[in-house]
Amino acid sequence: AIPIKIWNKLGVLDETSRSVLAEYVELLEELTIKQNKHQISLDAYEDVESNFLTYKDQAKLAKISNQSMPKNVDWDKLLLLITSTKDEAVKAKKYYKK
């Protein structure tokens, strides 16, 4: 929303004030887009942080030291493997129950 202070400054909407108003509207649109992108990034960061903390806690419970973890991991391949394995396990569980 455009603050009342700006509306008062614009005065009556005429050709001059409309072009100034258009600039404010464009700035607000850019700001909204940037805020949305920032929020998406922040949410993604919080998800990663939460997943990392969960992983860290699970590793502690399983008594897995971080020194024994591989250093050069292709995380995309690992994620794909885990996801595909999980999907297969869910299907197998479903069919096993039948």
mmCIF file of C-alpha atoms in Angstrom:
data_model
loop_
_atom_site.group_PDB
_atom_site.id
_atom_site.type_symbol
_atom_site.label_atom_id
_atom_site.label_comp_id
_atom_site.label_asym_id
_atom_site.label_seq_id
_atom_site.Cartn_x
_atom_site.Cartn_y
_atom_site.Cartn_z
ATOM 1 C CA ALA A 1 0.000 0.000 0.000
ATOM 2 C CA ILE A 2 1.097 3.506 -0.683
ATOM 3 C CA PRO A 3 1.382 5.616 2.481
ATOM 4 C CA ILE A 4 -1.016 8.543 2.948
ATOM 5 C CA LYS A 5 2.000 10.859 3.095
ATOM 6 C CA ILE A 6 2.722 9.996 -0.569
ATOM 7 C CA TRP A 7 -0.928 10.446 -1.595
ATOM 8 C CA ASN A 8 -0.981 13.852 0.091
ATOM 9 C CA LYS A 9 2.234 14.786 -1.687
ATOM 10 C CA LEU A 10 0.747 13.725 -5.047
ATOM 11 C CA GLY A 11 -2.365 15.810 -4.585
ATOM 12 C CA VAL A 12 -4.970 15.674 -7.341
ATOM 13 C CA LEU A 13 -4.380 12.919 -9.858
ATOM 14 C CA ASP A 14 -3.477 14.578 -13.108
ATOM 15 C CA GLU A 15 -0.969 13.796 -15.864
ATOM 16 C CA THR A 16 2.016 14.845 -13.724
ATOM 17 C CA SER A 17 0.962 13.127 -10.506
ATOM 18 C CA ARG A 18 -0.051 9.941 -12.355
ATOM 19 C CA SER A 19 3.449 9.504 -13.748
ATOM 20 C CA VAL A 20 4.899 9.992 -10.246
ATOM 21 C CA LEU A 21 2.336 7.534 -8.858
ATOM 22 C CA ALA A 22 3.298 5.031 -11.566
ATOM 23 C CA GLU A 23 6.917 5.216 -10.382
ATOM 24 C CA TYR A 24 5.820 4.452 -6.806
ATOM 25 C CA VAL A 25 3.671 1.556 -8.006
ATOM 26 C CA GLU A 26 6.613 0.117 -9.977
ATOM 27 C CA LEU A 27 8.877 0.431 -6.941
ATOM 28 C CA LEU A 28 6.279 -1.277 -4.757
ATOM 29 C CA GLU A 29 5.943 -4.077 -7.298
ATOM 30 C CA GLU A 30 9.727 -4.581 -7.374
ATOM 31 C CA LEU A 31 9.833 -4.529 -3.577
ATOM 32 C CA THR A 32 7.042 -7.110 -3.342
ATOM 33 C CA ILE A 33 8.816 -9.420 -5.808
ATOM 34 C CA LYS A 34 12.089 -9.107 -3.872
ATOM 35 C CA GLN A 35 10.329 -9.706 -0.557
ATOM 36 C CA ASN A 36 8.676 -12.836 -1.948
ATOM 37 C CA LYS A 37 12.000 -14.151 -3.293
ATOM 38 C CA HIS A 38 13.640 -13.386 0.040
ATOM 39 C CA GLN A 39 10.900 -15.227 1.929
ATOM 40 C CA ILE A 40 11.212 -18.258 -0.370
ATOM 41 C CA SER A 41 14.982 -18.284 0.166
ATOM 42 C CA LEU A 42 14.554 -17.873 3.909
ATOM 43 C CA ASP A 43 12.054 -20.747 4.044
ATOM 44 C CA ALA A 44 14.422 -22.950 2.027
ATOM 45 C CA TYR A 45 17.320 -22.034 4.322
ATOM 46 C CA GLU A 46 15.245 -22.855 7.391
ATOM 47 C CA ASP A 47 14.294 -26.223 5.854
ATOM 48 C CA VAL A 48 17.936 -27.032 5.157
ATOM 49 C CA GLU A 49 18.962 -25.942 8.624
ATOM 50 C CA SER A 50 16.202 -28.018 10.215
ATOM 51 C CA ASN A 51 17.108 -31.071 8.136
ATOM 52 C CA PHE A 52 20.778 -30.646 9.014
ATOM 53 C CA LEU A 53 20.029 -30.390 12.735
ATOM 54 C CA THR A 54 17.810 -33.478 12.529
ATOM 55 C CA TYR A 55 20.550 -35.354 10.675
ATOM 56 C CA LYS A 56 23.116 -34.195 13.228
ATOM 57 C CA ASP A 57 20.937 -35.357 16.142
ATOM 58 C CA GLN A 58 20.295 -38.704 14.455
ATOM 59 C CA ALA A 59 24.011 -39.143 13.794
ATOM 60 C CA LYS A 60 24.715 -38.474 17.486
ATOM 61 C CA LEU A 61 22.082 -41.024 18.528
ATOM 62 C CA ALA A 62 23.558 -43.566 16.132
ATOM 63 C CA LYS A 63 27.035 -42.688 17.467
ATOM 64 C CA ILE A 64 28.315 -41.808 13.992
ATOM 65 C CA SER A 65 31.212 -39.389 14.213
ATOM 66 C CA ASN A 66 31.498 -36.773 11.544
ATOM 67 C CA GLN A 67 35.107 -37.869 10.916
ATOM 68 C CA SER A 68 33.830 -41.142 9.483
ATOM 69 C CA MET A 69 31.514 -39.356 7.054
ATOM 70 C CA PRO A 70 32.661 -39.091 3.428
ATOM 71 C CA LYS A 71 33.946 -35.667 2.450
ATOM 72 C CA ASN A 72 33.338 -35.598 -1.327
ATOM 73 C CA VAL A 73 29.731 -36.606 -1.815
ATOM 74 C CA ASP A 74 27.596 -36.020 -4.881
ATOM 75 C CA TRP A 75 24.565 -34.939 -2.846
ATOM 76 C CA ASP A 76 22.245 -34.903 -5.855
ATOM 77 C CA LYS A 77 23.016 -38.559 -6.637
ATOM 78 C CA LEU A 78 22.656 -39.500 -2.981
ATOM 79 C CA LEU A 79 19.314 -37.722 -2.732
ATOM 80 C CA LEU A 80 18.120 -39.442 -5.912
ATOM 81 C CA LEU A 81 19.186 -42.829 -4.531
ATOM 82 C CA ILE A 82 17.472 -42.222 -1.200
ATOM 83 C CA THR A 83 14.300 -40.946 -2.852
ATOM 84 C CA SER A 84 14.062 -43.830 -5.311
ATOM 85 C CA THR A 85 14.841 -46.375 -2.596
ATOM 86 C CA LYS A 86 12.230 -44.827 -0.296
ATOM 87 C CA ASP A 87 9.597 -44.958 -3.038
ATOM 88 C CA GLU A 88 10.405 -48.611 -3.721
ATOM 89 C CA ALA A 89 10.258 -49.414 -0.004
ATOM 90 C CA VAL A 90 6.852 -47.754 0.332
ATOM 91 C CA LYS A 91 5.548 -49.747 -2.672
ATOM 92 C CA ALA A 92 7.009 -52.987 -1.300
ATOM 93 C CA LYS A 93 5.402 -52.362 2.095
ATOM 94 C CA LYS A 94 2.051 -51.680 0.427
ATOM 95 C CA TYR A 95 2.173 -54.882 -1.641
ATOM 96 C CA TYR A 96 3.474 -56.929 1.278
ATOM 97 C CA LYS A 97 0.419 -55.970 3.347
ATOM 98 C CA LYS A 98 -1.877 -57.300 0.603
#
